[in-house]
XYZ file of C-alpha atoms in Angstrom:
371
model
C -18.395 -23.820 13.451
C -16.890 -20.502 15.086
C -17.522 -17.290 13.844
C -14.937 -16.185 10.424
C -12.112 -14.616 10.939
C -10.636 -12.562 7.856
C -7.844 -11.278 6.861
C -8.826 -7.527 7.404
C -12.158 -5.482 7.853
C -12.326 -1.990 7.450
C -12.289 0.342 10.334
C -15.612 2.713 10.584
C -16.074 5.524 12.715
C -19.228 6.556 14.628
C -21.931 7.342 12.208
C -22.739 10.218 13.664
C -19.412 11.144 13.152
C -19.832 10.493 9.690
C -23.186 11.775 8.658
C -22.165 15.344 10.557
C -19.924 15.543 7.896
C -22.642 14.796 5.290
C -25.041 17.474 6.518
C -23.307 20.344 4.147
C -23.679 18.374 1.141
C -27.861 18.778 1.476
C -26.799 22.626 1.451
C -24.614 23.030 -0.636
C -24.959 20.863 -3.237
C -21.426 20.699 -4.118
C -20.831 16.909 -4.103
C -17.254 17.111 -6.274
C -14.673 19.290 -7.862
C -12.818 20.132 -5.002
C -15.193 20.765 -2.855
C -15.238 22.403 1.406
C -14.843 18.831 2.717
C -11.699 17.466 -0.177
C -9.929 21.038 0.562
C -10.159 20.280 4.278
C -9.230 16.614 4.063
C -6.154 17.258 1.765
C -5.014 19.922 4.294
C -5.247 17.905 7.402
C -3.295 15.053 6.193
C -0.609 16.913 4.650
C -0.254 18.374 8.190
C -0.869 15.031 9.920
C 1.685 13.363 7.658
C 4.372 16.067 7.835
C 3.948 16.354 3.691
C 5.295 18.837 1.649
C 2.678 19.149 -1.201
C -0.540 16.206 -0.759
C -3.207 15.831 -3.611
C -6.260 13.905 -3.510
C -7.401 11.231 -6.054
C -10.180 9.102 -6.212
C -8.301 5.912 -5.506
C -4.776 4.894 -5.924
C -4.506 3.256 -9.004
C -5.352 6.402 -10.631
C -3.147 7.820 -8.090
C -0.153 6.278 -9.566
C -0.993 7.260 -13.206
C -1.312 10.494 -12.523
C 2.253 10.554 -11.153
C 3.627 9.062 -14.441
C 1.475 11.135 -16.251
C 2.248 14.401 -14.058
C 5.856 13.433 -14.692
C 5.961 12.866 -18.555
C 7.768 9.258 -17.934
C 7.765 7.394 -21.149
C 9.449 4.054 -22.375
C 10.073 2.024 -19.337
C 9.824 2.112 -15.197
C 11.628 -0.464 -13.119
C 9.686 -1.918 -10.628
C 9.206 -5.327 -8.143
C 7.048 -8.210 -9.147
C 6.197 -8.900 -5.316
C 3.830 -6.201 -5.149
C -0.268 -5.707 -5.668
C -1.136 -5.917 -9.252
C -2.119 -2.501 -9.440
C 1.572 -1.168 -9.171
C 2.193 -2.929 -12.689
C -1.108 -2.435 -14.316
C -0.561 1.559 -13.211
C 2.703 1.487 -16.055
C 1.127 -0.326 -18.580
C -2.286 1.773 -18.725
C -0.329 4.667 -19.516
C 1.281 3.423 -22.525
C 4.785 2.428 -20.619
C 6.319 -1.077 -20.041
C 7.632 -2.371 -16.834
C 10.959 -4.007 -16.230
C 10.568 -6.616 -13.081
C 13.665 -6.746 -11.016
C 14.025 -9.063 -7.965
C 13.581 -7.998 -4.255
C 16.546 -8.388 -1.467
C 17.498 -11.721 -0.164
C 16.499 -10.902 3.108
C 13.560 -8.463 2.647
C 10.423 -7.747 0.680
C 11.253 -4.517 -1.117
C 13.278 -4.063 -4.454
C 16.887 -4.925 -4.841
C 18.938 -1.098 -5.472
C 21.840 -2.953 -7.149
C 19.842 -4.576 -9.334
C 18.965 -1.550 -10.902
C 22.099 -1.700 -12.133
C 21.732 -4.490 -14.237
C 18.556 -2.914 -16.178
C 20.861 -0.929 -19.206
C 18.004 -0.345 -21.563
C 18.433 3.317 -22.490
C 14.218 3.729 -22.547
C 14.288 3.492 -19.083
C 12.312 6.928 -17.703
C 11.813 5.983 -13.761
C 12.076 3.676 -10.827
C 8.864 2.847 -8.906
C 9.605 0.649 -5.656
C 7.060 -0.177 -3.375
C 7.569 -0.161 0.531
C 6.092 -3.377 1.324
C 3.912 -3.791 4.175
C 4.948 -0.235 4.858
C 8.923 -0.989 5.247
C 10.821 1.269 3.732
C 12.890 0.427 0.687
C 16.562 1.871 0.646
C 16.205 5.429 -0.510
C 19.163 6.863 -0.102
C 21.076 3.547 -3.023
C 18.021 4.242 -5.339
C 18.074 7.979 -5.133
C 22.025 7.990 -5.941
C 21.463 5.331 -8.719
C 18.584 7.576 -10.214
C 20.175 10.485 -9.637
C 23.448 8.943 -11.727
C 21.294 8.350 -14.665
C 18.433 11.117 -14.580
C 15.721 8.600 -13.348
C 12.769 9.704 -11.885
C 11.623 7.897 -8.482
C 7.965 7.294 -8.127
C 7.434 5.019 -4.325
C 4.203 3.529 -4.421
C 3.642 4.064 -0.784
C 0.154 2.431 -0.243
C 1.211 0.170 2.630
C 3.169 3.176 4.202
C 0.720 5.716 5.747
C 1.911 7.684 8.503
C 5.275 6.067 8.415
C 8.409 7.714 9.669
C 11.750 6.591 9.481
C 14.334 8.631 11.860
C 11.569 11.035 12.855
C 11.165 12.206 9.040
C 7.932 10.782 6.888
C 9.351 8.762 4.225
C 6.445 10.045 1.782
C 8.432 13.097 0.905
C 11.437 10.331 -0.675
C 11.467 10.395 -4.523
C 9.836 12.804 -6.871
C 6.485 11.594 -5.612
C 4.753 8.980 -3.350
C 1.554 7.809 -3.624
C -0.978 6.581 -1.150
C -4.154 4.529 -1.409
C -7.199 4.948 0.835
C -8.636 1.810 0.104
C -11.404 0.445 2.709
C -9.268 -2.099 3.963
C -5.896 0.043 5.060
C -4.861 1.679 8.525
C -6.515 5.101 7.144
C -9.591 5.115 4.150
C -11.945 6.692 2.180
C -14.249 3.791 1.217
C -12.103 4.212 -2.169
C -9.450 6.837 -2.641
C -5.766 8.060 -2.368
C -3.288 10.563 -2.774
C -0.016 12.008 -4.409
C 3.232 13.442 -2.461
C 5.642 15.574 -3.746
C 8.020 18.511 -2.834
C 7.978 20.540 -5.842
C 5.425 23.151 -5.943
C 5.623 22.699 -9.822
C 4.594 19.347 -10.021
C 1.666 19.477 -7.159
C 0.027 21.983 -10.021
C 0.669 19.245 -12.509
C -0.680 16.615 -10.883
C -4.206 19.075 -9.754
C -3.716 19.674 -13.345
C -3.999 15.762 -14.501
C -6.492 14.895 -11.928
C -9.363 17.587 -13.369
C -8.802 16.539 -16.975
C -5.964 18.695 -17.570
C -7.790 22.246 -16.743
C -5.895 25.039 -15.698
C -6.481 26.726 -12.286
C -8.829 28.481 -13.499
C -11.010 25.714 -15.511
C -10.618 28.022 -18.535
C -7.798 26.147 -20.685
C -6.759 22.663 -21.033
C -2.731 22.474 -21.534
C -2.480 18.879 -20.463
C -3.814 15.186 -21.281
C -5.881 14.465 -17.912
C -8.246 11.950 -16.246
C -10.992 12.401 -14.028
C -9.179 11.770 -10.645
C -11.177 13.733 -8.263
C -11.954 12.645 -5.124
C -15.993 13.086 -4.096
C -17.372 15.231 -1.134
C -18.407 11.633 0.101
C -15.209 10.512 0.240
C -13.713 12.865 1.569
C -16.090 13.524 4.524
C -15.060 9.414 5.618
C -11.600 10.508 5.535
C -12.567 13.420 7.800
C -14.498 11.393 10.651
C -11.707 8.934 10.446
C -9.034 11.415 11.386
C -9.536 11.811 14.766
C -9.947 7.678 15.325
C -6.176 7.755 13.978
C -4.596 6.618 17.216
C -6.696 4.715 18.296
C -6.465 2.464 15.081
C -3.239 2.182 15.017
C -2.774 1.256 18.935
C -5.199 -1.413 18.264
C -3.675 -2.439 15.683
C 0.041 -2.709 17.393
C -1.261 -4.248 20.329
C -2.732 -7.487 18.068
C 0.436 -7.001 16.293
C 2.927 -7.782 18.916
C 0.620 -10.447 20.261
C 1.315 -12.261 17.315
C 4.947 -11.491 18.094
C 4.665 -12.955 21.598
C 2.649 -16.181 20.671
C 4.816 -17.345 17.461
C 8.122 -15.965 18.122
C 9.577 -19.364 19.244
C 8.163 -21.661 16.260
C 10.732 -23.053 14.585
C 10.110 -22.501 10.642
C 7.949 -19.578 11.354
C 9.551 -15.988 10.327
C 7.828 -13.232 11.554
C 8.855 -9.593 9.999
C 10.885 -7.210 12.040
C 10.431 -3.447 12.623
C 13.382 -1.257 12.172
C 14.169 0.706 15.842
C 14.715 3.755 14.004
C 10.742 3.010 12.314
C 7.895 4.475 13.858
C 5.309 2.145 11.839
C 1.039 1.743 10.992
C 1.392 -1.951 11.904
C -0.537 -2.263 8.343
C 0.059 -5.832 8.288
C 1.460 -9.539 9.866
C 3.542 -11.324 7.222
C 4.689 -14.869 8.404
C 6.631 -17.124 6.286
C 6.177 -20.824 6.620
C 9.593 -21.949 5.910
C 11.306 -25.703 5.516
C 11.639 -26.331 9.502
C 7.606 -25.812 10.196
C 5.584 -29.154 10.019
C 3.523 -27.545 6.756
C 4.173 -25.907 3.767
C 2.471 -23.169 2.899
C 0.303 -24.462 1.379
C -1.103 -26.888 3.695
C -1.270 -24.168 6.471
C -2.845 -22.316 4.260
C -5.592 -24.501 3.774
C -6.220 -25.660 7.861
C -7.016 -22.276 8.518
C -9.574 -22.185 6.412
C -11.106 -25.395 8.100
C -10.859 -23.498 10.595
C -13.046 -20.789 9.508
C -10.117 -18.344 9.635
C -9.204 -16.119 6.460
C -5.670 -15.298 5.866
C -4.054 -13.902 2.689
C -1.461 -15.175 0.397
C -0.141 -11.479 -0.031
C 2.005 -11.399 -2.680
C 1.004 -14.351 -4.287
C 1.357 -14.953 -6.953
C 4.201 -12.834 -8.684
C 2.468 -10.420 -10.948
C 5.004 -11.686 -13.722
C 2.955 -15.188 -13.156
C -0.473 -13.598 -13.821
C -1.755 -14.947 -17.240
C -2.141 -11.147 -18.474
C 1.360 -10.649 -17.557
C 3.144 -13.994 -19.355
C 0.976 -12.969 -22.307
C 3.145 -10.010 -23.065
C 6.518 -9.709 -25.007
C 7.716 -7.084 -22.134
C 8.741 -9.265 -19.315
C 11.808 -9.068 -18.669
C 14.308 -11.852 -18.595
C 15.763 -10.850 -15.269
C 15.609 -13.437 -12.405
C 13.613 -13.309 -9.721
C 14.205 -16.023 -7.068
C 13.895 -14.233 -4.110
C 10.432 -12.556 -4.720
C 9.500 -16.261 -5.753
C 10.811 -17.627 -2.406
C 9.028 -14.882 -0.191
C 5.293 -15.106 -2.994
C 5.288 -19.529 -1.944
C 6.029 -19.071 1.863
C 4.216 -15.704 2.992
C 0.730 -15.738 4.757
C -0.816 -12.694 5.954
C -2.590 -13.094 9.570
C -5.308 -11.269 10.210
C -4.717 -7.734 11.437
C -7.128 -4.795 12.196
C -8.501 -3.208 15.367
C -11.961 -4.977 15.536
C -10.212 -8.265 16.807
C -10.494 -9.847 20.050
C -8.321 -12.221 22.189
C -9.960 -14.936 21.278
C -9.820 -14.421 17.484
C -6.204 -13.739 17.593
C -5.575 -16.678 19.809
C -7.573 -18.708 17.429
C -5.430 -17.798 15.033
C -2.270 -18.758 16.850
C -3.725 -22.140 17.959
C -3.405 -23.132 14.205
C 0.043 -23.189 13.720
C 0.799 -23.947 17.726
C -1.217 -27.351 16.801
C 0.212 -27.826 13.572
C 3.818 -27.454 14.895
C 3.125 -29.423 17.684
């Protein structure tokens, strides 16, 4: 049996690269609270992301509750069942309900003129996801929000480092947030982040992260968490930086061999990149549509005969998870095109670690089975 193959494995740097960052901690002693190493991290990516305003959290679940928390959203947030469960769990965990709406016919992100459709009055906020780091329409959700005094929250976890038009598309909304989970283009074993513009809400959202302390620890004038990020963490993040290139080459490189190798397979859709999108090459959606020789399914399932790991990702729909049919707040709006995309998408394999032959492996699967 060849070696695995799975669907992603995290990128680590040199050790030593690592553990020079660790040597201040056995001075100092200051392993949390905003420590040397989180003040330096949260500076350098708000300059390597071209951010206004860039808080760290200790992962980005949390990172999205602070945003509705740092933003007083109550009632209800409209959001896309094709997304990580984490994006819906984030609403209901702070006391809110979310209303599912369906994603564009041909696309994976949330449908703007659907939002039109949602009239309940207890609706606070919009949070759309850019899926696999494409970037939902901004420009129809901010005018739709805008019309009726909706805030915007973009879970951007798929979307580090993206730019659309030369201009990073974490500054859309009233805030982004990012997740530094061990398995994306950029990590802090566990970890993420929140973007804004306003100066304001960056000290509301330091503010929610710390428990709700003021600036100067003496007063609490807020319900908070404890979203810090550790010394730890942030010293990862720091050795990481400078491999930032080099990731993502790697990772484009496997990318659009995947786009040379499967391009011409007849009910095989690969995802397209925008011109105008300078992109992280996060991930390698294919959908197995009615002209391949398998479903899904059955593709699915020779890969991992074939000691090769992909990902059903999004699948299921989080409005098909058991905790999620359970409650009254589902919506009764249709979803059939996040339902079409959830049964037909695989995710290949994608990170910098992989060789020729892995990759090629990987396209030998569906060569054989279309052949």
């Amino acid at each position: 049996m060849p070696n695995p193959i799975l669907v992603t494995k995290p990128f680590l740097p040199n050790i030593q690269d690592f553990y020079s960052k660790l040597l201040g901690l056995w001075q100092s002693r200051v392993l949390t609270n905003s420590g040397e190493l989180h003040q330096l991290l949260e500076k350098q990516l708000k300059d390597k992301l071209d951010v206004t305003n860039l808080s760290l959290i200790n992962n980005g679940t949390i990172a999205l509750e602070v945003a509705i928390q740092a933003l007083g959203l109550k009632g209800k947030i409209i959001t896309t069942p094709y997304t990580f469960i984490a994006t819906a769990n984030s609403i209901l965990l702070k006391g809110l309900d979310p209303v599912f709406i369906d994603i564009e016919d041909n696309g994976f992100n949330l449908d703007p003129e659907l939002i039109d459709e949602v009239k309940d009055k207890d609706v606070s906020a919009i949070m759309p996801v850019h899926v696999y780091g494409l970037p939902c329409d901004d420009e129809s959700i901010g005018q739709r929000a805008k019309g009726r005094g909706l805030k915007v929250i973009y879970d951007a976890a798929h979307a580090f480092g993206i730019k659309k038009k030369g201009e990073s598309i974490l500054n859309w909304g009233d805030a982004s947030t990012l997740s530094f989970h061990a398995t994306k283009v950029f990590h802090t074993f566990e970890g993420g982040a929140v973007v804004c513009n306003d100066p304001l809400l960056k000290n509301k959202i330091n503010q929610v992260r710390n428990f709700g302390y003021t600036s100067d620890s003496f007063d609490i004038i807020t319900l908070g968490t404890n979203g810090k990020m550790n010394e730890a963490q942030a010293a990862m993040g720091l050795a990481l930086i400078p491999y930032l290139e080099e990731i993502i080459t790697k990772r484009k490189h496997w990318f659009n061999f995947y786009i040379e190798q499967l391009s011409e397979i007849p009910g095989i859709k690969l995802m397209t990149i925008p011109s105008d999108l300078e992109y992280n090459y996060s991930y390698f959606p294919i959908l197995v549509q009615s002209g391949f020789s398998l479903t899904r399914d059955e593709l699915f399932n020779r890969f991992q005969e074939e000691n090769i790991f992909p990902r059903k990702y999004f699948y299921p729909l989080i409005t098909d998870f058991s905790l999620y049919k359970n409650y009254k707040i589902i919506s009764k709006h249709k979803t059939p095109n996040a339902r079409k995309i959830a049964d037909s998408v695989i995710c290949l394999p994608l990170y910098p670690d992989l060789t020729e032959d892995d990759v090629s492996r990987v396209c030998e699967v569906i060569k054989r089975a279309e052949g």
